[in-house]
Amino acid sequence: MSDFAQPRLTLGRVTIHATLLLACAVYLVPLIVMLLTSFKTPEDIRTGNLLSWPEAFTAMGWLTAWDAVGGYFWNSVKIVIPAVLISTALGAINGYVLSMWRFRGSQLFFGLLLFGCFLPFQVILLPASFTLGKLGLANTTTGLVLVHVVYGLAFTTLFFRNFYVSVPEALVRAARLDGAGFFTIFGRILLPMSVPIIMVCLIWQFTQIWNDFLFGVVFASGDTQPVTVALNNLVNTSTGAKQYNVDMAAAMIAGLPTLVVYVIAGKYFLRGLTAGAVKG
């Protein structure tokens, strides 16, 4: 029986690996085309095909693209870092309260908060614009940070709450008996074991905020716009002959941060998502 099973098992593995390699190739082709085109000259682009090797590598496309979107790239950095950190910190505290310090109406509050996970961006455009105008934060980087923090709070709260309900309540009760208070329990017991879910929130929020276009084009203007808006403006408003090498290089610049984050921390994202999947 085992003599016949081994070839089938080997054939099955070969089929699986071949299918995965084919899927990887399909997904990587656009990235390869973008990368090759970004290093080509306009003449190479006109005479060659999409997957042809550049006749002569040139970084002029990258330099021109950086001159066009570099300042907006740093705008995105200024928006992403505080928005990610603030929304993650508030989500951790909210999740801690909703899982360990339940109060009357906490379940209703949590249910209402979850509506934020299902609201499309378009629904909050007018209320957010009105609020930012009243606060004097319209068309500012600070206003974009505030919008992303508020919109992302529902997701970070959900992640942390579902993670903390899997923590044994005996740990919290024992700490309370020993006289530990609200922030002591949070800082010394729960926070050290929250690294997996913190990584999930950081990666999730970073990706959502960095790739956002709608909030950036609605709530910012001029020099305060993020890199995604600058990329759109570059691609759609260029005059004269189309510079595909510049467009591809600019797209690579805009997409590299999220690509690097997932390559470096992708395994922590998957671990964190499954860490709180036992209860709750």
XYZ file of N, CA and C in Angstrom:
840
model
N 0.828 -1.203 0.000
C 0.000 0.000 0.000
C 0.864 1.256 0.000
N 1.940 1.250 0.813
C 2.799 2.418 0.897
C 3.582 2.643 -0.378
N 3.871 1.552 -1.131
C 4.618 1.686 -2.377
C 3.825 2.470 -3.417
N 2.499 2.335 -3.386
C 1.663 3.046 -4.347
C 1.330 4.458 -3.856
N 1.332 4.669 -2.541
C 0.956 5.967 -1.979
C 2.045 7.012 -2.203
N 3.318 6.568 -2.203
C 4.408 7.528 -2.307
C 4.411 8.310 -3.615
N 4.233 7.657 -4.795
C 4.180 8.427 -6.040
C 3.028 9.421 -6.083
N 1.852 8.999 -5.540
C 0.717 9.916 -5.517
C 1.027 11.139 -4.667
N 1.671 10.898 -3.522
C 2.016 11.998 -2.640
C 3.005 12.934 -3.318
N 3.985 12.391 -4.001
C 4.971 13.206 -4.690
C 4.318 14.001 -5.819
N 3.448 13.355 -6.588
C 2.744 14.045 -7.667
C 1.861 15.156 -7.117
N 1.223 14.895 -5.985
C 0.385 15.925 -5.372
C 1.196 17.135 -4.944
N 2.367 16.863 -4.352
C 3.216 17.977 -3.931
C 3.716 18.773 -5.125
N 4.099 18.060 -6.189
C 4.567 18.756 -7.392
C 3.460 19.634 -7.957
N 2.239 19.128 -7.972
C 1.104 19.892 -8.488
C 0.853 21.141 -7.644
N 0.905 20.968 -6.321
C 0.683 22.105 -5.427
C 1.757 23.165 -5.626
N 3.028 22.722 -5.653
C 4.115 23.688 -5.822
C 4.049 24.376 -7.177
N 3.691 23.615 -8.228
C 3.577 24.215 -9.555
C 2.458 25.251 -9.589
N 1.346 24.945 -8.934
C 0.229 25.893 -8.888
C 0.612 27.160 -8.131
N 1.313 26.984 -7.010
C 1.739 28.144 -6.226
C 2.741 29.000 -6.989
N 3.669 28.342 -7.689
C 4.633 29.100 -8.484
C 3.954 29.869 -9.605
N 2.953 29.259 -10.225
C 2.209 29.941 -11.280
C 1.457 31.145 -10.728
N 0.841 30.967 -9.553
C 0.126 32.076 -8.924
C 1.081 33.214 -8.572
N 2.255 32.855 -8.032
C 3.257 33.877 -7.699
C 3.697 34.631 -8.950
N 3.902 33.894 -10.050
C 4.326 34.534 -11.293
C 3.274 35.514 -11.789
N 1.992 35.104 -11.713
C 0.914 35.987 -12.168
C 0.873 37.261 -11.336
N 1.034 37.123 -10.017
C 0.973 38.287 -9.151
C 2.215 39.168 -9.278
N 3.357 38.565 -9.618
C 4.599 39.327 -9.687
C 4.816 40.003 -11.027
N 4.107 39.579 -12.069
C 4.314 40.171 -13.393
C 4.102 41.685 -13.386
N 3.006 42.214 -12.805
C 2.864 43.684 -12.794
C 4.017 44.386 -12.080
N 4.483 43.809 -10.967
C 5.604 44.422 -10.247
C 6.876 44.405 -11.090
N 7.118 43.304 -11.781
C 8.301 43.208 -12.634
C 8.221 44.208 -13.775
N 7.038 44.331 -14.392
C 6.859 45.292 -15.483
C 7.117 46.711 -14.994
N 6.572 47.051 -13.818
C 6.792 48.386 -13.261
C 8.266 48.643 -13.010
N 8.944 47.664 -12.419
C 10.354 47.844 -12.077
C 11.213 47.997 -13.328
N 10.997 47.146 -14.320
C 11.773 47.232 -15.557
C 11.509 48.548 -16.288
N 10.244 48.935 -16.370
C 9.894 50.167 -17.078
C 10.484 51.386 -16.399
N 10.555 51.367 -15.065
C 11.072 52.533 -14.348
C 12.541 52.795 -14.645
N 13.276 51.759 -15.075
C 14.700 51.926 -15.382
C 14.977 52.048 -16.876
N 13.933 52.127 -17.685
C 14.111 52.246 -19.131
C 14.128 53.709 -19.560
N 14.700 53.927 -20.718
C 14.600 55.234 -21.349
C 13.301 55.284 -22.160
N 12.811 56.466 -22.497
C 11.605 56.536 -23.337
C 11.759 55.786 -24.656
N 12.954 55.778 -25.225
C 13.175 55.053 -26.468
C 13.027 53.554 -26.271
N 13.564 53.034 -25.156
C 13.412 51.607 -24.844
C 11.947 51.226 -24.699
N 11.169 52.100 -24.077
C 9.756 51.814 -23.856
C 8.997 51.763 -25.183
N 9.361 52.655 -26.119
C 8.665 52.695 -27.403
C 9.019 51.499 -28.284
N 10.270 51.038 -28.223
C 10.717 49.982 -29.138
C 10.630 48.581 -28.548
N 10.666 48.447 -27.235
C 10.649 47.129 -26.616
C 9.252 46.704 -26.215
N 9.162 45.532 -25.561
C 7.887 45.082 -25.012
C 7.907 45.233 -23.500
N 6.801 44.888 -22.873
C 6.659 45.139 -21.448
C 7.712 44.414 -20.609
N 8.059 43.185 -21.004
C 8.995 42.380 -20.221
C 10.414 42.391 -20.787
N 10.674 43.251 -21.746
C 12.025 43.301 -22.314
C 12.992 43.959 -21.348
N 14.235 43.498 -21.383
C 15.279 44.056 -20.522
C 15.699 45.421 -21.056
N 15.937 46.409 -20.184
C 16.356 47.728 -20.690
C 17.669 47.639 -21.468
N 17.739 48.377 -22.568
C 18.986 48.428 -23.322
C 20.087 49.070 -22.496
N 19.712 50.087 -21.747
C 20.662 50.754 -20.849
C 19.902 51.211 -19.611
N 20.326 50.753 -18.442
C 19.656 51.135 -17.208
C 19.896 52.626 -16.935
N 18.825 53.310 -16.558
C 18.940 54.722 -16.203
C 18.057 55.011 -15.000
N 18.534 55.847 -14.103
C 17.767 56.215 -12.911
C 17.075 57.561 -13.081
N 17.058 58.087 -14.293
C 16.436 59.388 -14.517
C 14.942 59.359 -14.187
N 14.287 58.242 -14.494
C 12.871 58.140 -14.164
C 12.629 58.256 -12.673
N 13.477 57.619 -11.881
C 13.349 57.665 -10.428
C 13.637 59.069 -9.896
N 14.665 59.713 -10.434
C 15.012 61.057 -9.969
C 13.898 62.054 -10.299
N 13.359 61.951 -11.505
C 12.263 62.838 -11.880
C 11.021 62.572 -11.038
N 10.751 61.293 -10.795
C 9.587 60.935 -9.982
C 9.741 61.449 -8.557
N 10.935 61.327 -8.003
C 11.145 61.802 -6.626
C 10.994 63.318 -6.547
N 11.470 64.030 -7.561
C 11.282 65.474 -7.576
C 9.798 65.840 -7.586
N 8.983 64.991 -8.203
C 7.548 65.282 -8.321
C 6.762 64.883 -7.074
N 7.119 63.760 -6.439
C 6.295 63.249 -5.333
C 7.062 63.153 -4.014
N 8.337 63.508 -4.007
C 9.131 63.343 -2.788
C 8.592 64.111 -1.595
N 8.211 65.371 -1.822
C 7.666 66.166 -0.716
C 6.372 65.591 -0.183
N 5.538 65.062 -1.060
C 4.270 64.451 -0.646
C 4.496 63.113 0.044
N 5.600 62.435 -0.307
C 5.973 61.203 0.389
C 6.182 61.482 1.876
N 6.885 62.569 2.168
C 7.113 62.917 3.578
C 5.843 63.397 4.247
N 4.915 63.972 3.480
C 3.597 64.295 4.047
C 2.918 63.027 4.545
N 2.978 61.960 3.733
C 2.364 60.692 4.138
C 3.029 60.149 5.398
N 4.347 60.294 5.488
C 5.053 59.846 6.693
C 4.558 60.619 7.913
N 4.402 61.937 7.763
C 3.934 62.772 8.876
C 2.502 62.438 9.279
N 1.721 61.946 8.341
C 0.339 61.565 8.647
C 0.294 60.179 9.265
N 1.035 59.243 8.698
C 0.932 57.838 9.091
C 1.444 57.605 10.511
N 2.601 58.113 10.833
C 3.219 57.783 12.121
C 2.336 58.183 13.307
N 1.921 59.452 13.441
C 1.054 59.772 14.596
C -0.302 59.096 14.540
N -0.897 58.981 13.345
C -2.225 58.368 13.250
C -2.178 56.904 13.662
N -1.160 56.178 13.243
C -1.036 54.764 13.596
C -0.812 54.603 15.096
N 0.106 55.383 15.649
C 0.429 55.247 17.071
C -0.761 55.633 17.961
N -1.432 56.733 17.626
C -2.547 57.192 18.462
C -3.723 56.222 18.379
N -4.091 55.793 17.173
C -5.230 54.886 17.042
C -4.948 53.529 17.680
N -3.709 53.070 17.619
C -3.361 51.804 18.267
C -3.415 51.929 19.783
N -2.884 53.021 20.319
C -2.892 53.223 21.773
C -4.320 53.349 22.301
N -5.154 54.132 21.630
C -6.543 54.279 22.074
C -7.319 52.976 21.917
N -7.043 52.242 20.828
C -7.705 50.954 20.640
C -7.338 49.960 21.728
N -6.076 49.994 22.180
C -5.647 49.099 23.247
C -6.386 49.399 24.547
N -6.512 50.676 24.873
C -7.215 51.057 26.102
C -8.698 50.718 25.995
N -9.305 51.007 24.847
C -10.723 50.675 24.657
C -10.959 49.169 24.765
N -10.108 48.393 24.104
C -10.253 46.944 24.167
C -10.084 46.412 25.577
N -9.166 47.007 26.324
C -8.935 46.614 27.722
C -10.175 46.895 28.567
N -10.748 48.078 28.405
C -11.934 48.447 29.185
C -13.115 47.553 28.834
N -13.339 47.324 27.542
C -14.512 46.570 27.106
C -14.407 45.080 27.407
N -13.210 44.590 27.686
C -13.054 43.164 27.968
C -12.835 42.872 29.451
N -12.193 43.788 30.178
C -11.822 43.516 31.572
C -12.542 44.387 32.594
N -13.068 45.520 32.178
C -13.730 46.433 33.111
C -15.132 46.748 32.590
N -15.919 45.707 32.439
C -17.247 45.892 31.858
C -18.115 46.782 32.750
N -18.917 47.598 32.125
C -19.814 48.514 32.829
C -21.196 48.396 32.201
N -22.186 48.987 32.834
C -23.541 48.918 32.321
C -23.599 49.591 30.937
N -24.072 48.825 29.977
C -24.149 49.340 28.618
C -22.896 49.133 27.796
N -21.912 48.414 28.348
C -20.657 48.228 27.617
C -20.863 47.416 26.344
N -21.721 46.399 26.404
C -21.966 45.593 25.214
C -22.673 46.417 24.132
N -23.605 47.262 24.532
C -24.266 48.147 23.576
C -23.262 49.131 22.979
N -22.410 49.667 23.829
C -21.382 50.595 23.346
C -20.464 49.914 22.343
N -20.060 48.684 22.654
C -19.190 47.949 21.743
C -19.904 47.644 20.428
N -21.174 47.276 20.505
C -21.929 47.007 19.291
C -22.058 48.239 18.407
N -22.307 49.397 19.030
C -22.402 50.633 18.257
C -21.060 51.009 17.654
N -19.990 50.764 18.425
C -18.654 51.074 17.925
C -18.313 50.243 16.702
N -18.821 49.006 16.678
C -18.526 48.128 15.548
C -19.127 48.629 14.245
N -20.144 49.481 14.336
C -20.708 50.033 13.108
C -19.641 50.780 12.312
N -18.659 51.314 13.023
C -17.593 52.032 12.342
C -16.784 51.164 11.413
N -16.771 49.852 11.663
C -16.029 48.936 10.785
C -16.732 48.725 9.455
N -18.021 49.034 9.406
C -18.798 48.760 8.201
C -19.209 50.023 7.461
N -18.825 51.174 7.986
C -19.162 52.422 7.319
C -18.177 52.688 6.186
N -18.638 52.880 4.967
C -17.719 53.240 3.881
C -17.189 54.655 4.052
N -16.045 54.911 3.446
C -15.421 56.228 3.557
C -16.382 57.346 3.159
N -17.180 57.108 2.109
C -18.012 58.181 1.566
C -19.041 58.693 2.559
N -19.464 57.835 3.500
C -20.528 58.213 4.428
C -20.075 59.330 5.364
N -18.800 59.356 5.714
C -18.336 60.316 6.719
C -17.686 61.555 6.114
N -17.690 61.679 4.799
C -17.001 62.815 4.183
C -17.599 64.150 4.618
N -18.922 64.298 4.521
C -19.548 65.575 4.877
C -19.451 65.872 6.374
N -19.787 64.911 7.270
C -19.629 65.208 8.702
C -18.186 65.530 9.081
N -17.238 64.801 8.506
C -15.839 65.054 8.825
C -15.397 66.418 8.304
N -15.837 66.789 7.118
C -15.486 68.107 6.568
C -16.037 69.222 7.447
N -17.289 69.052 7.897
C -17.893 70.057 8.778
C -17.117 70.175 10.091
N -16.765 69.023 10.659
C -16.044 69.027 11.931
C -14.672 69.660 11.800
N -13.943 69.283 10.758
C -12.606 69.859 10.563
C -12.683 71.365 10.328
N -13.714 71.800 9.601
C -13.876 73.234 9.398
C -14.124 73.967 10.702
N -14.979 73.404 11.583
C -15.259 74.037 12.873
C -14.016 74.070 13.765
N -13.170 73.049 13.647
C -11.956 72.985 14.468
C -10.799 73.770 13.858
N -10.984 74.283 12.662
C -9.905 75.009 11.998
C -8.801 74.109 11.475
N -9.130 72.853 11.191
C -8.130 71.882 10.745
C -8.322 71.466 9.295
N -9.163 72.178 8.560
C -9.377 71.827 7.154
C -8.104 72.058 6.355
N -7.830 71.134 5.429
C -6.664 71.217 4.544
C -5.349 71.265 5.311
N -5.286 70.523 6.410
C -4.049 70.449 7.196
C -3.672 68.993 7.433
N -2.398 68.774 7.697
C -1.928 67.433 8.028
C -2.545 66.952 9.331
N -2.680 67.843 10.292
C -3.291 67.481 11.574
C -4.728 67.014 11.390
N -5.460 67.669 10.489
C -6.830 67.252 10.225
C -6.900 65.855 9.646
N -5.986 65.524 8.738
C -5.951 64.176 8.175
C -5.617 63.151 9.242
N -4.700 63.492 10.137
C -4.367 62.579 11.237
C -5.597 62.306 12.084
N -6.344 63.354 12.411
C -7.544 63.199 13.235
C -8.571 62.306 12.548
N -8.799 62.503 11.261
C -9.779 61.697 10.529
C -9.377 60.227 10.536
N -8.109 59.949 10.294
C -7.659 58.562 10.256
C -7.701 57.914 11.642
N -7.424 58.678 12.677
C -7.495 58.133 14.035
C -8.930 57.749 14.364
N -9.861 58.636 14.090
C -11.266 58.378 14.411
C -11.796 57.207 13.595
N -11.488 57.183 12.307
C -12.015 56.106 11.459
C -11.384 54.762 11.811
N -10.124 54.752 12.194
C -9.450 53.491 12.507
C -9.700 52.981 13.908
N -10.309 53.809 14.752
C -10.499 53.424 16.149
C -11.408 52.215 16.300
N -12.404 52.090 15.455
C -13.315 50.945 15.537
C -12.562 49.644 15.276
N -11.659 49.657 14.307
C -10.912 48.446 13.970
C -9.920 48.086 15.076
N -9.167 49.055 15.561
C -8.170 48.748 16.593
C -8.846 48.296 17.885
N -9.978 48.913 18.225
C -10.717 48.479 19.413
C -11.192 47.048 19.265
N -11.716 46.707 18.106
C -12.181 45.341 17.856
C -11.033 44.349 17.980
N -9.884 44.655 17.391
C -8.732 43.748 17.456
C -8.298 43.508 18.899
N -8.142 44.581 19.664
C -7.654 44.446 21.039
C -8.704 43.795 21.935
N -9.952 44.139 21.747
C -10.999 43.548 22.592
C -11.052 42.036 22.390
N -11.025 41.586 21.127
C -11.065 40.154 20.853
C -9.808 39.443 21.343
N -8.710 40.142 21.401
C -7.485 39.545 21.935
C -7.552 39.436 23.457
N -8.028 40.482 24.108
C -8.026 40.498 25.569
C -9.061 39.567 26.184
N -10.154 39.247 25.471
C -11.124 38.317 26.046
C -10.560 36.900 26.117
N -9.464 36.635 25.401
C -8.830 35.319 25.486
C -7.841 35.224 26.640
N -7.572 36.355 27.301
C -6.675 36.356 28.460
C -7.452 35.891 29.690
N -6.918 34.959 30.467
C -7.631 34.482 31.671
C -7.973 35.625 32.617
N -9.240 35.723 32.984
C -9.650 36.789 33.892
C -9.076 36.615 35.289
N -8.622 35.393 35.608
C -8.023 35.169 36.933
C -6.802 36.047 37.135
N -6.058 36.322 36.078
C -4.884 37.196 36.199
C -5.292 38.595 36.640
N -6.352 39.107 36.060
C -6.803 40.453 36.401
C -7.397 40.478 37.804
N -8.173 39.453 38.137
C -8.760 39.419 39.486
C -7.677 39.321 40.553
N -6.670 38.515 40.298
C -5.577 38.399 41.267
C -4.846 39.728 41.426
N -4.648 40.428 40.346
C -3.974 41.725 40.426
C -4.816 42.733 41.196
N -6.136 42.675 41.003
C -7.005 43.584 41.757
C -6.949 43.291 43.247
N -6.910 42.005 43.602
C -6.819 41.644 45.019
C -5.515 42.124 45.635
N -4.473 42.188 44.821
C -3.187 42.669 45.308
C -3.099 44.182 45.341
N -4.178 44.841 44.942
C -4.212 46.297 45.019
C -3.825 47.011 43.738
N -3.641 46.278 42.632
C -3.272 46.917 41.370
C -4.456 47.683 40.811
N -4.192 48.849 40.287
C -5.243 49.681 39.722
C -5.389 49.497 38.221
N -6.176 50.384 37.629
C -6.515 50.297 36.209
C -5.272 50.284 35.325
N -4.439 51.295 35.457
C -3.284 51.425 34.574
C -2.166 50.461 34.947
N -2.078 50.066 36.218
C -1.058 49.099 36.627
C -1.315 47.743 35.978
N -2.578 47.311 36.010
C -2.939 46.035 35.381
C -2.673 46.095 33.873
N -3.057 47.211 33.283
C -2.878 47.345 31.843
C -1.395 47.375 31.462
N -0.609 48.153 32.175
C 0.791 48.344 31.810
C 1.685 47.176 32.165
N 1.407 46.490 33.266
C 2.318 45.442 33.730
C 1.865 44.022 33.386
N 0.588 43.841 33.112
C 0.093 42.483 32.836
C -0.310 42.327 31.367
N -1.222 43.175 30.908
C -1.771 42.980 29.577
C -0.864 43.495 28.460
N -0.276 44.651 28.663
C 0.525 45.238 27.592
C 1.716 44.366 27.191
N 2.449 43.769 28.141
C 3.584 42.925 27.720
C 3.177 41.708 26.880
N 1.959 41.196 27.074
C 1.525 40.040 26.280
C 0.745 40.451 25.027
N 0.701 41.740 24.748
C -0.087 42.244 23.624
C 0.729 42.481 22.361
N 1.985 42.057 22.349
C 2.839 42.329 21.186
C 2.235 41.807 19.880
N 1.682 40.577 19.835
C 1.118 40.110 18.557
C -0.003 40.999 18.021
N -0.926 41.390 18.897
C -2.055 42.187 18.415
C -1.637 43.631 18.155
N -0.621 44.098 18.849
C -0.088 45.428 18.549
C 0.491 45.451 17.136
N 1.203 44.393 16.763
C 1.757 44.304 15.417
C 0.647 44.275 14.370
N -0.439 43.568 14.668
C -1.576 43.536 13.738
C -2.119 44.943 13.520
N -2.344 45.667 14.609
C -2.911 47.011 14.492
C -1.958 47.967 13.777
N -0.678 47.865 14.089
C 0.294 48.744 13.439
C 0.319 48.507 11.932
N 0.366 47.237 11.529
C 0.423 46.924 10.102
C -0.893 47.280 9.417
N -2.010 46.944 10.064
C -3.320 47.242 9.479
C -3.499 48.740 9.271
N -3.249 49.499 10.311
C -3.432 50.941 10.228
C -2.437 51.584 9.262
N -1.202 51.124 9.294
C -0.206 51.673 8.371
C -0.654 51.477 6.926
N -1.101 50.272 6.605
C -1.520 49.975 5.244
C -2.737 50.801 4.839
N -3.742 50.863 5.726
C -4.954 51.597 5.394
C -4.679 53.082 5.196
N -3.866 53.651 6.057
C -3.631 55.093 6.008
C -2.687 55.453 4.865
N -1.635 54.682 4.684
C -0.681 55.002 3.623
C -1.333 54.889 2.241
N -2.169 53.894 2.040
C -2.786 53.668 0.735
C -4.042 54.507 0.510
N -4.454 55.265 1.504
C -5.683 56.037 1.360
C -5.535 57.120 0.299
N -6.568 57.235 -0.518
C -6.623 58.300 -1.521
C -7.787 59.253 -1.261
N -8.944 58.687 -0.898
C -10.157 59.499 -0.795
C -10.030 60.580 0.272
N -9.627 60.219 1.478
C -9.468 61.226 2.531
C -8.415 62.260 2.137
N -7.339 61.795 1.510
C -6.278 62.714 1.128
C -6.727 63.741 0.108
N -7.531 63.321 -0.860
C -7.955 64.255 -1.903
C -9.081 65.162 -1.428
N -9.853 64.726 -0.419
C -10.979 65.525 0.067
C -10.548 66.487 1.174
N -9.745 66.021 2.107
C -9.439 66.804 3.302
C -8.091 67.518 3.239
N -7.381 67.412 2.136
C -6.093 68.092 2.016
C -6.009 68.764 0.658
N -5.139 69.734 0.548
C -4.948 70.421 -0.724
C -3.532 70.969 -0.778
N -3.049 71.149 -1.997
C -1.732 71.756 -2.171
C -0.618 70.938 -1.556
N 0.201 71.593 -0.759
C 1.395 70.957 -0.193
C 1.092 70.016 0.962
N -0.153 69.924 1.400
C -0.482 69.034 2.516
C -0.996 67.675 2.048
N -1.084 67.440 0.748
C -1.637 66.196 0.235
C -0.661 65.028 0.412
N -1.181 63.809 0.597
C -0.316 62.632 0.728
C 0.199 62.174 -0.634
N 1.075 61.180 -0.608
C 1.749 60.741 -1.829
C 0.784 60.084 -2.812
N -0.276 59.458 -2.324
C -1.228 58.819 -3.241
C -1.920 59.848 -4.124
N -2.252 60.998 -3.571
C -2.870 62.062 -4.360
C -1.864 62.647 -5.343
N -0.625 62.824 -4.883
C 0.417 63.341 -5.771
C 0.677 62.385 -6.931
N 0.643 61.098 -6.669
C 0.822 60.109 -7.737
C -0.293 60.216 -8.761
N -1.522 60.330 -8.301
C -2.651 60.486 -9.218
C -2.503 61.745 -10.067
N -2.095 62.837 -9.434
C -1.927 64.086 -10.175
C -0.810 63.980 -11.211
N 0.257 63.288 -10.838
C 1.376 63.131 -11.767
C 0.980 62.318 -12.986
N 0.277 61.225 -12.758
C -0.079 60.325 -13.855
C -1.131 60.942 -14.770
N -2.074 61.693 -14.198
C -3.223 62.166 -14.977
C -3.101 63.590 -15.494
N -2.089 64.335 -15.056
C -1.983 65.734 -15.480
C -0.693 66.022 -16.218
N 0.090 64.996 -16.531
C 1.347 65.228 -17.245
C 1.059 65.733 -18.654
N 1.888 66.656 -19.125
C 1.726 67.231 -20.456
C 2.809 66.699 -21.383
N 2.553 66.788 -22.695
C 3.537 66.320 -23.662
C 3.531 64.812 -23.766
N 4.667 64.257 -24.198
C 4.802 62.807 -24.362
C 4.693 62.114 -23.011
N 3.993 61.006 -22.979
C 3.792 60.259 -21.739
C 5.107 59.651 -21.276
N 5.493 59.933 -20.023
C 6.734 59.410 -19.466
C 6.398 58.214 -18.566
N 6.277 57.068 -19.188
C 5.886 55.886 -18.436
C 6.947 55.475 -17.422
N 8.213 55.731 -17.712
C 9.257 55.394 -16.748
C 9.110 56.219 -15.468
N 8.734 57.482 -15.616
C 8.518 58.339 -14.440
C 7.281 57.893 -13.673
N 6.200 57.579 -14.391
C 4.974 57.129 -13.734
C 5.201 55.839 -12.954
N 5.915 54.889 -13.567
C 6.170 53.617 -12.896
C 7.077 53.802 -11.679
N 8.086 54.661 -11.810
C 8.979 54.916 -10.674
C 8.208 55.579 -9.529
N 7.324 56.522 -9.864
C 6.528 57.177 -8.827
C 5.594 56.183 -8.145
N 5.018 55.266 -8.921
C 4.156 54.241 -8.329
C 4.948 53.329 -7.405
N 6.177 53.005 -7.801
C 7.030 52.181 -6.941
C 7.371 52.918 -5.645
N 7.678 54.199 -5.749
C 7.979 54.990 -4.551
C 6.791 55.013 -3.604
N 5.588 55.185 -4.166
C 4.391 55.238 -3.329
C 4.073 53.888 -2.696
N 4.413 52.791 -3.375
C 4.050 51.472 -2.869
C 5.116 50.775 -2.062
N 6.351 51.267 -2.106
C 7.444 50.566 -1.420
C 7.264 50.459 0.093
N 6.821 51.507 0.797
C 6.701 51.384 2.258
C 5.800 50.237 2.708
N 4.619 50.095 2.108
C 3.733 49.005 2.507
C 4.315 47.655 2.110
N 4.998 47.594 0.973
C 5.637 46.347 0.555
C 6.713 45.936 1.545
N 7.519 46.891 1.968
C 8.586 46.597 2.934
C 7.999 46.154 4.268
N 6.937 46.827 4.716
C 6.313 46.475 5.990
C 5.804 45.039 5.972
N 5.150 44.625 4.893
C 4.613 43.266 4.833
C 5.714 42.231 4.669
N 6.776 42.567 3.944
C 7.882 41.617 3.807
C 8.560 41.383 5.148
N 8.753 42.442 5.914
C 9.461 42.340 7.191
C 8.569 41.794 8.296
N 7.322 42.275 8.364
C 6.456 41.965 9.512
C 5.217 41.176 9.146
N 5.144 40.637 7.937
C 3.945 39.911 7.535
C 3.645 38.707 8.404
N 4.702 37.983 8.835
C 4.479 36.796 9.666
C 3.879 37.173 11.023
N 4.262 38.354 11.547
C 3.697 38.794 12.823
C 2.227 39.170 12.659
N 1.863 39.653 11.475
C 0.467 39.996 11.204
C -0.406 38.749 11.262
N 0.042 37.660 10.637
C -0.729 36.421 10.641
C -0.800 35.820 12.036
N 0.315 35.845 12.757
C 0.315 35.312 14.124
C -0.627 36.102 15.019
N -0.612 37.419 14.879
C -1.465 38.256 15.712
C -2.936 38.060 15.422
N -3.292 37.854 14.156
C -4.689 37.648 13.805
C -5.248 36.366 14.429
N -4.419 35.336 14.527
C -4.882 34.077 15.103
C -4.685 33.994 16.596
N -3.969 34.944 17.181
C -3.670 34.867 18.614
C -4.919 35.011 19.467
N -5.887 35.831 19.024
C -7.100 36.029 19.818
C -8.291 35.301 19.271
N -8.045 34.222 18.516
C -9.166 33.545 17.851
C -9.748 32.393 18.662
N -9.295 32.211 19.907
C -9.774 31.085 20.703
C -11.098 31.405 21.361
N -11.238 32.631 21.865
C -12.460 33.035 22.549
C -13.007 34.307 21.906
N -14.231 34.622 22.286
C -14.776 35.941 22.023
C -15.404 36.147 20.699
